[in-house]
Amino acid sequence: MSLISILLFAAAILAALTGFVALVGASRADRGRLAWFFVATIGTAIWSLSISGFLGLSEDAHVESATWLIFGIYLSALVMAPALLGYSAWKYKFGKVATVIYILLAVVLGVALIHDPSILIEEMTLSRTGNSITIVRGWFYLAYLAYFCTCLPAFLAILFYRIRHTKSKHIRTGDYVLLVGMLISCGFTSIFDLIMPFFGRYDLIWVGPFGTTVVIVAFFYAVIRYRIITVSAKWMRALSYIVVMAMSVIAYMLIFYTIFTVLFKIPNPSTSVLVLNFLMIVIVLLLMPVINELIASIRSTILVGQVDIAYVIKKLNHLATRNVDLRDLAGFLADHLHFAYIGFVINGRLYGSKSLAMSSQELSSITHLRQTSNGVWQVPNKTVQKTFDELGLYAVAELRNAKGKTFGQLLVGKPLGKAVFERRDLLQLEMIINLVATVIDSEKHLRA
């Protein structure tokens, strides 16, 4: 297995799992659109694996096996294109018509290729210097080129049209991020997998599927940062871990390959060395949650001591006269009160001591909790409690201004070094919650 095969394998897993997690974890309102995205990612995964398999064939491989891998390359691409079009266009009547037309054209081209491979393959070369095919410059490949040269621009144009007519500025910005990723990926695909094979260059077809990782990363960023789709917290964490793990594998393998070839002056490390390193980094990444828990446990045992509440109050009194960043304030409180997480919900937005994968729907359910008659602590309902259990949150308190009106909430995670809340932990927070509310309320007036 070569470095390219490993990278294509990682890209295939990244694409397939991203599509699956996005589809399963999305809300019902987004699931129909993401079904198209899922089909596109499955097509991308098959495309990547087929290219990896074909480029990795040995010289004595059966022609029939090589032919089916070539079918996988070209047929999976015919699945991806109309699926992407459906993702952007199915919302509109003209989009439904266009998607159905391109699906029918893909079926016609696919059936023609399977029935007679000679319309595409003039000659097949399997050698140590690189596997390739000589493409027949006949009607089929010209039709294949025309198919993508019209379908991909139509997909991008309709996606741009959809963005322009999106009312939410936040979602519109996220869709622009996705559009840029799509443009980059379509550029790579068009050059290395459509145009260059037509002129006899088949050795770089791996660049196209590897370039799809740009789309996956853009999609991941748009979901996390701009919430272009609503995904539950549990599946958001799964999506984050998949993307980070796959990109870490790809980055590690590229760095390892570069260092190895420079240090040892060997053009290509052996297959066993590459596979061993690939498996090693995968195992390390799979063990990361356990390692993180162990580090957190050791850290809490060593570092967590008596809370210096006097210092915290002094610091808050000092901040009350300044314009303070809410995330910095949350981080300060989490560090000095020894909690795994502290966050503020102000005007429907979450400002936390660290990133928290919470959907807008889950955030809304927290902000609509009933006010307590006495005290500041609120009792989560079943929906909110489920969210808290998934995210490791333990309590929620009201933030009230000087007139007693609630203007936000304080979210609290697990106390470091403890399994559950103790009354002492609650009392320490109660002592400063009103002061924290004063600081935030002053910060709002300073910004106003």
Short mmCIF file of C-alpha atoms in Angstrom, two decimals:
data_model
loop_
_atom_site.label_atom_id
_atom_site.label_comp_id
_atom_site.label_asym_id
_atom_site.label_seq_id
_atom_site.Cartn_x
_atom_site.Cartn_y
_atom_site.Cartn_z
CA MET A 1 0.00 0.00 0.00
CA SER A 2 1.58 3.29 -1.13
CA LEU A 3 1.31 6.67 0.55
CA ILE A 4 -1.25 7.76 -2.07
CA SER A 5 -3.38 4.67 -1.35
CA ILE A 6 -3.33 5.41 2.38
CA LEU A 7 -4.29 9.06 1.82
CA LEU A 8 -7.12 8.08 -0.55
CA PHE A 9 -8.31 5.48 1.96
CA ALA A 10 -8.38 8.11 4.73
CA ALA A 11 -10.18 10.57 2.42
CA ALA A 12 -12.80 7.90 1.59
CA ILE A 13 -13.48 7.17 5.26
CA LEU A 14 -13.66 10.91 6.01
CA ALA A 15 -16.20 11.49 3.22
CA ALA A 16 -18.45 8.50 4.01
CA LEU A 17 -18.54 9.04 7.78
CA THR A 18 -19.10 12.79 7.43
CA GLY A 19 -22.11 12.22 5.18
CA PHE A 20 -23.52 9.53 7.49
CA VAL A 21 -23.10 11.53 10.71
CA ALA A 22 -24.55 14.69 9.12
CA LEU A 23 -27.59 12.76 7.84
CA VAL A 24 -28.31 10.83 11.05
CA GLY A 25 -27.64 13.73 13.41
CA ALA A 26 -29.51 16.41 11.45
CA SER A 27 -32.96 17.69 12.32
CA ARG A 28 -35.93 16.54 10.23
CA ALA A 29 -36.04 19.89 8.44
CA ASP A 30 -32.50 19.38 7.08
CA ARG A 31 -32.57 15.61 6.57
CA GLY A 32 -34.03 15.66 3.06
CA ARG A 33 -31.29 17.95 1.74
CA LEU A 34 -28.60 15.99 3.57
CA ALA A 35 -29.80 12.74 2.02
CA TRP A 36 -28.42 14.10 -1.26
CA PHE A 37 -25.20 15.11 0.49
CA PHE A 38 -24.90 11.59 1.93
CA VAL A 39 -25.27 10.03 -1.53
CA ALA A 40 -22.59 12.40 -2.83
CA THR A 41 -20.19 11.44 -0.01
CA ILE A 42 -20.78 7.71 -0.65
CA GLY A 43 -20.00 8.32 -4.31
CA THR A 44 -16.86 10.20 -3.26
CA ALA A 45 -15.77 7.31 -1.02
CA ILE A 46 -16.23 4.74 -3.82
CA TRP A 47 -14.43 7.06 -6.23
CA SER A 48 -11.44 7.42 -3.86
CA LEU A 49 -11.25 3.69 -3.12
CA SER A 50 -11.54 2.76 -6.80
CA ILE A 51 -8.71 5.11 -7.77
CA SER A 52 -6.63 3.82 -4.86
CA GLY A 53 -7.30 0.23 -5.93
CA PHE A 54 -6.50 0.82 -9.59
CA LEU A 55 -3.27 2.76 -8.98
CA GLY A 56 -2.16 0.04 -6.53
CA LEU A 57 -2.71 -2.93 -8.88
CA SER A 58 0.27 -5.16 -9.50
CA GLU A 59 1.56 -5.99 -12.97
CA ASP A 60 0.03 -9.46 -12.94
CA ALA A 61 -3.45 -8.31 -11.88
CA HIS A 62 -6.43 -9.67 -13.81
CA VAL A 63 -7.77 -7.41 -16.52
CA GLU A 64 -11.30 -8.02 -15.30
CA SER A 65 -10.43 -6.69 -11.82
CA ALA A 66 -8.82 -3.61 -13.32
CA THR A 67 -11.87 -3.06 -15.54
CA TRP A 68 -14.27 -3.13 -12.60
CA LEU A 69 -12.09 -0.66 -10.71
CA ILE A 70 -12.25 1.64 -13.74
CA PHE A 71 -16.03 1.24 -13.71
CA GLY A 72 -15.92 2.26 -10.03
CA ILE A 73 -13.96 5.41 -10.90
CA TYR A 74 -16.28 6.60 -13.65
CA LEU A 75 -19.64 5.38 -12.36
CA SER A 76 -19.13 6.77 -8.85
CA ALA A 77 -18.38 10.17 -10.38
CA LEU A 78 -21.71 9.89 -12.25
CA VAL A 79 -23.39 9.38 -8.86
CA MET A 80 -21.68 12.34 -7.18
CA ALA A 81 -22.58 15.04 -9.69
CA PRO A 82 -26.41 14.74 -9.70
CA ALA A 83 -26.38 14.17 -5.92
CA LEU A 84 -24.58 17.48 -5.41
CA LEU A 85 -27.06 19.12 -7.78
CA GLY A 86 -29.93 17.68 -5.72
CA TYR A 87 -28.34 19.03 -2.53
CA SER A 88 -28.45 22.61 -3.83
CA ALA A 89 -31.40 22.50 -6.26
CA TRP A 90 -34.07 20.09 -4.98
CA LYS A 91 -35.75 22.89 -3.04
CA TYR A 92 -36.85 24.52 -6.31
CA LYS A 93 -39.16 23.18 -9.00
CA PHE A 94 -36.65 23.84 -11.79
CA GLY A 95 -34.01 22.20 -9.60
CA LYS A 96 -36.04 19.00 -9.31
CA VAL A 97 -36.41 18.87 -13.10
CA ALA A 98 -32.68 19.48 -13.65
CA THR A 99 -31.69 16.85 -11.05
CA VAL A 100 -33.95 14.19 -12.60
CA ILE A 101 -32.61 14.95 -16.09
CA TYR A 102 -29.00 14.58 -14.95
CA ILE A 103 -29.80 11.35 -13.09
CA LEU A 104 -31.30 9.89 -16.29
CA LEU A 105 -28.27 11.03 -18.32
CA ALA A 106 -25.96 9.43 -15.73
CA VAL A 107 -27.88 6.15 -16.01
CA VAL A 108 -27.58 6.21 -19.81
CA LEU A 109 -23.82 6.86 -19.69
CA GLY A 110 -23.29 4.25 -16.97
CA VAL A 111 -25.23 1.51 -18.78
CA ALA A 112 -23.40 2.27 -22.04
CA LEU A 113 -20.00 1.97 -20.32
CA ILE A 114 -20.81 -1.32 -18.58
CA HIS A 115 -22.28 -2.79 -21.78
CA ASP A 116 -19.23 -1.86 -23.88
CA PRO A 117 -16.04 -0.79 -22.03
CA SER A 118 -14.30 -0.30 -25.37
CA ILE A 119 -16.08 3.05 -25.77
CA LEU A 120 -13.80 4.37 -23.01
CA ILE A 121 -10.76 2.07 -22.71
CA GLU A 122 -8.43 1.90 -25.69
CA GLU A 123 -5.48 0.38 -23.85
CA MET A 124 -4.66 -0.54 -20.24
CA THR A 125 -1.15 -0.39 -18.76
CA LEU A 126 -0.21 -2.07 -15.47
CA SER A 127 3.47 -1.60 -14.61
CA ARG A 128 5.86 -0.60 -11.84
CA THR A 129 6.17 2.85 -13.34
CA GLY A 130 2.45 3.47 -12.84
CA ASN A 131 -0.92 2.11 -13.88
CA SER A 132 -2.92 3.99 -16.47
CA ILE A 133 -5.39 3.64 -19.32
CA THR A 134 -5.45 5.23 -22.73
CA ILE A 135 -8.85 6.85 -23.22
CA VAL A 136 -10.78 6.57 -26.45
CA ARG A 137 -11.33 10.10 -27.66
CA GLY A 138 -14.73 9.22 -29.02
CA TRP A 139 -18.33 10.14 -28.36
CA PHE A 140 -18.47 8.63 -24.86
CA TYR A 141 -15.70 10.68 -23.25
CA LEU A 142 -16.84 13.82 -25.02
CA ALA A 143 -20.35 13.20 -23.66
CA TYR A 144 -18.82 12.47 -20.25
CA LEU A 145 -16.92 15.77 -20.34
CA ALA A 146 -20.02 17.65 -21.48
CA TYR A 147 -22.01 16.05 -18.64
CA PHE A 148 -19.67 17.38 -15.95
CA CYS A 149 -18.99 20.68 -17.71
CA THR A 150 -22.72 21.45 -17.46
CA CYS A 151 -23.71 19.66 -14.21
CA LEU A 152 -21.00 21.07 -11.94
CA PRO A 153 -21.47 24.72 -13.03
CA ALA A 154 -25.25 24.26 -12.65
CA PHE A 155 -24.73 22.94 -9.11
CA LEU A 156 -22.46 25.87 -8.20
CA ALA A 157 -24.78 28.43 -9.81
CA ILE A 158 -27.86 27.12 -7.99
CA LEU A 159 -25.94 26.95 -4.71
CA PHE A 160 -24.97 30.60 -5.22
CA TYR A 161 -28.61 31.44 -6.04
CA ARG A 162 -29.73 29.66 -2.88
CA ILE A 163 -27.18 31.58 -0.81
CA ARG A 164 -28.28 34.93 -2.21
CA HIS A 165 -31.90 34.18 -1.24
CA THR A 166 -31.11 32.95 2.28
CA LYS A 167 -32.54 35.37 4.85
CA SER A 168 -30.20 34.46 7.71
CA LYS A 169 -26.90 36.33 7.38
CA HIS A 170 -25.21 33.75 9.62
CA ILE A 171 -26.26 30.79 7.46
CA ARG A 172 -25.50 32.74 4.29
CA THR A 173 -21.90 33.28 5.44
CA GLY A 174 -21.56 29.56 6.24
CA ASP A 175 -22.88 28.61 2.81
CA TYR A 176 -20.32 30.93 1.22
CA VAL A 177 -17.59 29.01 3.08
CA LEU A 178 -19.01 25.77 1.67
CA LEU A 179 -19.22 27.31 -1.81
CA VAL A 180 -15.53 28.25 -1.73
CA GLY A 181 -14.65 24.70 -0.70
CA MET A 182 -16.79 23.32 -3.53
CA LEU A 183 -15.13 25.65 -6.06
CA ILE A 184 -11.65 24.49 -5.00
CA SER A 185 -12.65 20.83 -5.15
CA CYS A 186 -14.40 21.18 -8.51
CA GLY A 187 -11.29 22.91 -9.86
CA PHE A 188 -9.04 20.03 -8.77
CA THR A 189 -11.46 17.45 -10.15
CA SER A 190 -11.90 19.16 -13.52
CA ILE A 191 -8.16 19.57 -14.12
CA PHE A 192 -6.75 16.27 -12.82
CA ASP A 193 -9.65 13.84 -13.40
CA LEU A 194 -11.36 15.16 -16.53
CA ILE A 195 -9.00 17.25 -18.67
CA MET A 196 -5.59 15.66 -18.02
CA PRO A 197 -6.74 12.03 -18.65
CA PHE A 198 -8.16 13.20 -21.97
CA PHE A 199 -4.61 14.26 -22.95
CA GLY A 200 -2.99 11.05 -21.71
CA ARG A 201 -2.01 12.01 -18.12
CA TYR A 202 -3.55 9.39 -15.84
CA ASP A 203 -0.96 9.35 -13.03
CA LEU A 204 -2.46 12.32 -11.17
CA ILE A 205 -6.11 11.24 -10.99
CA TRP A 206 -5.65 10.75 -7.23
CA VAL A 207 -5.49 14.54 -6.74
CA GLY A 208 -9.24 14.95 -7.41
CA PRO A 209 -10.60 12.72 -4.61
CA PHE A 210 -7.87 13.91 -2.26
CA GLY A 211 -9.04 17.46 -3.01
CA THR A 212 -12.53 16.59 -1.75
CA THR A 213 -11.16 16.83 1.79
CA VAL A 214 -11.30 20.61 1.25
CA VAL A 215 -15.09 20.35 0.87
CA ILE A 216 -15.40 18.16 3.97
CA VAL A 217 -13.37 20.59 6.07
CA ALA A 218 -15.36 23.56 4.68
CA PHE A 219 -18.63 21.74 5.47
CA PHE A 220 -17.42 20.88 8.97
CA TYR A 221 -16.38 24.50 9.65
CA ALA A 222 -19.66 25.87 8.26
CA VAL A 223 -21.68 23.51 10.49
CA ILE A 224 -19.65 24.24 13.64
CA ARG A 225 -19.18 27.97 13.14
CA TYR A 226 -22.29 29.07 11.25
CA ARG A 227 -24.83 26.28 11.92
CA ILE A 228 -25.85 25.87 8.26
CA ILE A 229 -27.66 22.74 9.45
CA THR A 230 -29.01 21.80 12.86
CA VAL A 231 -27.11 18.81 14.29
CA SER A 232 -27.58 17.39 17.78
CA ALA A 233 -24.71 17.78 20.22
CA LYS A 234 -23.96 14.04 20.33
CA TRP A 235 -23.58 13.77 16.56
CA MET A 236 -21.76 17.10 16.41
CA ARG A 237 -19.09 15.66 18.68
CA ALA A 238 -18.92 12.55 16.50
CA LEU A 239 -18.53 14.69 13.37
CA SER A 240 -15.79 16.74 15.05
CA TYR A 241 -13.87 13.65 16.10
CA ILE A 242 -14.14 12.04 12.64
CA VAL A 243 -12.88 15.13 10.83
CA VAL A 244 -10.07 15.82 13.30
CA MET A 245 -8.95 12.18 13.34
CA ALA A 246 -8.97 11.81 9.53
CA MET A 247 -7.17 15.11 8.95
CA SER A 248 -4.62 14.19 11.64
CA VAL A 249 -3.92 10.88 9.88
CA ILE A 250 -3.49 12.65 6.54
CA ALA A 251 -1.23 15.35 8.00
CA TYR A 252 0.86 12.82 9.96
CA MET A 253 1.37 10.56 6.93
CA LEU A 254 2.45 13.49 4.75
CA ILE A 255 4.90 14.74 7.42
CA PHE A 256 6.24 11.23 8.06
CA TYR A 257 6.70 10.56 4.34
CA THR A 258 8.55 13.85 3.83
CA ILE A 259 10.88 13.35 6.83
CA PHE A 260 11.54 9.70 5.97
CA THR A 261 12.51 10.41 2.37
CA VAL A 262 14.72 13.38 3.36
CA LEU A 263 16.55 11.60 6.22
CA PHE A 264 17.05 8.20 4.63
CA LYS A 265 17.32 9.32 0.98
CA ILE A 266 14.85 6.60 -0.03
CA PRO A 267 12.37 7.59 -2.76
CA ASN A 268 9.54 5.57 -1.25
CA PRO A 269 9.27 3.89 2.17
CA SER A 270 8.24 0.23 2.03
CA THR A 271 4.58 -0.71 2.21
CA SER A 272 5.01 -2.32 5.63
CA VAL A 273 6.53 0.90 7.07
CA LEU A 274 3.68 3.04 5.71
CA VAL A 275 0.96 0.67 6.90
CA LEU A 276 2.57 0.35 10.35
CA ASN A 277 2.69 4.14 10.76
CA PHE A 278 -0.88 4.47 9.49
CA LEU A 279 -2.15 1.93 12.03
CA MET A 280 -0.08 3.52 14.81
CA ILE A 281 -1.55 6.98 14.37
CA VAL A 282 -5.09 5.56 14.05
CA ILE A 283 -4.67 3.62 17.32
CA VAL A 284 -3.31 6.71 19.11
CA LEU A 285 -6.22 8.84 17.89
CA LEU A 286 -8.78 6.19 18.89
CA LEU A 287 -7.28 6.16 22.39
CA MET A 288 -7.32 9.96 22.69
CA PRO A 289 -10.65 10.14 24.61
CA VAL A 290 -9.27 7.72 27.21
CA ILE A 291 -5.97 9.63 27.36
CA ASN A 292 -7.82 12.95 27.75
CA GLU A 293 -9.90 11.54 30.63
CA LEU A 294 -6.75 10.25 32.33
CA ILE A 295 -4.97 13.60 31.94
CA ALA A 296 -8.03 15.44 33.26
CA SER A 297 -8.20 13.11 36.26
CA ILE A 298 -4.50 13.56 37.07
CA ARG A 299 -4.77 17.32 36.56
CA SER A 300 -7.77 17.61 38.85
CA THR A 301 -6.06 15.48 41.52
CA ILE A 302 -2.85 17.52 41.47
CA LEU A 303 -4.03 21.04 40.70
CA VAL A 304 -7.45 21.41 42.25
CA GLY A 305 -7.18 22.90 45.69
CA GLN A 306 -9.00 25.45 47.78
CA VAL A 307 -10.88 28.08 45.81
CA ASP A 308 -9.60 31.58 46.52
CA ILE A 309 -13.05 33.18 46.50
CA ALA A 310 -11.67 36.48 47.80
CA TYR A 311 -9.38 36.81 44.79
CA VAL A 312 -12.25 35.96 42.40
CA ILE A 313 -14.49 38.62 43.95
CA LYS A 314 -11.69 41.19 43.86
CA LYS A 315 -11.08 40.45 40.19
CA LEU A 316 -14.79 40.71 39.34
CA ASN A 317 -15.06 44.06 41.13
CA HIS A 318 -12.16 45.28 39.01
CA LEU A 319 -13.78 44.00 35.79
CA ALA A 320 -17.09 45.69 36.60
CA THR A 321 -15.64 49.01 35.43
CA ARG A 322 -14.19 47.63 32.18
CA ASN A 323 -15.32 46.26 28.85
CA VAL A 324 -14.74 42.53 29.30
CA ASP A 325 -14.79 39.67 26.78
CA LEU A 326 -17.42 37.17 27.91
CA ARG A 327 -15.42 34.13 26.80
CA ASP A 328 -12.41 35.35 28.75
CA LEU A 329 -14.63 35.91 31.78
CA ALA A 330 -16.03 32.38 31.48
CA GLY A 331 -12.51 30.97 31.20
CA PHE A 332 -11.36 32.93 34.25
CA LEU A 333 -14.25 31.62 36.36
CA ALA A 334 -13.79 28.02 35.17
CA ASP A 335 -10.05 28.12 36.02
CA HIS A 336 -10.34 29.79 39.41
CA LEU A 337 -13.51 28.08 40.62
CA HIS A 338 -12.27 24.70 39.33
CA PHE A 339 -15.08 23.73 36.99
CA ALA A 340 -14.72 21.80 33.72
CA TYR A 341 -16.93 24.36 31.97
CA ILE A 342 -18.63 27.68 32.59
CA GLY A 343 -20.61 29.53 29.94
CA PHE A 344 -23.00 32.45 29.56
CA VAL A 345 -26.14 32.49 27.43
CA ILE A 346 -26.81 36.12 26.47
CA ASN A 347 -29.31 37.18 23.80
CA GLY A 348 -29.51 33.67 22.40
CA ARG A 349 -25.73 33.28 22.04
CA LEU A 350 -23.38 31.06 24.03
CA TYR A 351 -20.06 32.39 25.38
CA GLY A 352 -18.13 29.56 27.00
CA SER A 353 -14.78 28.78 28.58
CA LYS A 354 -14.27 26.27 25.77
CA SER A 355 -16.02 25.20 22.58
CA LEU A 356 -19.28 23.35 23.16
CA ALA A 357 -21.12 21.56 20.34
CA MET A 358 -24.65 22.82 21.01
CA SER A 359 -27.23 23.28 18.27
CA SER A 360 -29.41 26.38 18.07
CA GLN A 361 -32.45 24.26 18.92
CA GLU A 362 -30.80 22.92 22.08
CA LEU A 363 -29.67 26.42 23.05
CA SER A 364 -33.20 27.72 22.55
CA SER A 365 -34.64 25.04 24.86
CA ILE A 366 -32.24 26.17 27.61
CA THR A 367 -33.08 29.85 27.22
CA HIS A 368 -36.82 29.12 27.56
CA LEU A 369 -36.61 27.48 30.98
CA ARG A 370 -39.03 28.93 33.52
CA GLN A 371 -37.80 31.47 36.03
CA THR A 372 -37.35 30.20 39.56
CA SER A 373 -39.51 31.67 42.32
CA ASN A 374 -36.64 31.78 44.82
CA GLY A 375 -32.92 31.43 44.38
CA VAL A 376 -31.07 31.57 41.09
CA TRP A 377 -30.84 27.88 40.11
CA GLN A 378 -33.20 26.57 37.46
CA VAL A 379 -34.53 23.03 37.16
CA PRO A 380 -33.94 21.62 33.65
CA ASN A 381 -36.86 19.87 31.96
CA LYS A 382 -36.43 16.45 30.30
CA THR A 383 -35.25 17.91 26.98
CA VAL A 384 -32.68 20.20 28.60
CA GLN A 385 -31.55 17.48 30.99
CA LYS A 386 -30.85 15.19 28.03
CA THR A 387 -28.74 17.95 26.46
CA PHE A 388 -26.91 18.50 29.76
CA ASP A 389 -26.13 14.77 30.05
CA GLU A 390 -24.72 14.69 26.52
CA LEU A 391 -22.58 17.81 27.02
CA GLY A 392 -21.43 17.19 30.59
CA LEU A 393 -23.30 20.18 32.03
CA TYR A 394 -24.60 20.01 35.58
CA ALA A 395 -26.49 23.20 36.47
CA VAL A 396 -28.01 26.39 35.08
CA ALA A 397 -28.57 29.65 36.93
CA GLU A 398 -30.31 32.91 36.05
CA LEU A 399 -28.40 36.14 35.56
CA ARG A 400 -30.40 39.13 36.79
CA ASN A 401 -29.74 42.83 36.49
CA ALA A 402 -30.10 45.41 39.29
CA LYS A 403 -33.88 45.58 38.72
CA GLY A 404 -34.25 41.84 39.19
CA LYS A 405 -34.98 41.17 35.51
CA THR A 406 -33.43 38.04 33.98
CA PHE A 407 -31.21 38.85 30.98
CA GLY A 408 -29.21 35.65 30.62
CA GLN A 409 -28.11 32.36 32.11
CA LEU A 410 -24.98 30.79 33.56
CA LEU A 411 -24.17 27.20 32.52
CA VAL A 412 -21.92 25.13 34.76
CA GLY A 413 -20.05 21.91 34.04
CA LYS A 414 -18.66 19.24 36.32
CA PRO A 415 -16.55 20.34 39.33
CA LEU A 416 -12.96 19.24 38.69
CA GLY A 417 -11.90 16.32 40.84
CA LYS A 418 -15.47 15.49 41.89
CA ALA A 419 -18.15 13.21 40.49
CA VAL A 420 -21.14 15.36 41.52
CA PHE A 421 -22.03 18.78 42.85
CA GLU A 422 -21.73 19.37 46.55
CA ARG A 423 -23.64 22.05 48.44
CA ARG A 424 -20.33 23.80 48.98
CA ASP A 425 -19.83 24.13 45.21
CA LEU A 426 -23.26 25.69 44.79
CA LEU A 427 -22.69 28.13 47.66
CA GLN A 428 -19.40 29.32 46.15
CA LEU A 429 -21.16 30.02 42.86
CA GLU A 430 -24.14 31.68 44.52
CA MET A 431 -21.74 34.06 46.28
CA ILE A 432 -20.50 35.47 43.01
CA ILE A 433 -23.38 34.99 40.52
CA ASN A 434 -24.91 38.38 41.31
CA LEU A 435 -21.49 40.00 40.95
CA VAL A 436 -20.95 38.19 37.63
CA ALA A 437 -24.36 39.43 36.48
CA THR A 438 -23.33 42.98 37.41
CA VAL A 439 -20.12 42.65 35.39
CA ILE A 440 -21.96 41.35 32.32
CA ASP A 441 -24.76 43.92 32.63
CA SER A 442 -22.14 46.68 32.88
CA GLU A 443 -20.35 45.26 29.84
CA LYS A 444 -23.61 45.38 27.86
CA HIS A 445 -24.10 49.04 28.79
CA LEU A 446 -20.50 49.85 27.90
CA ARG A 447 -20.98 48.31 24.45
CA ALA A 448 -24.26 50.18 24.02
#
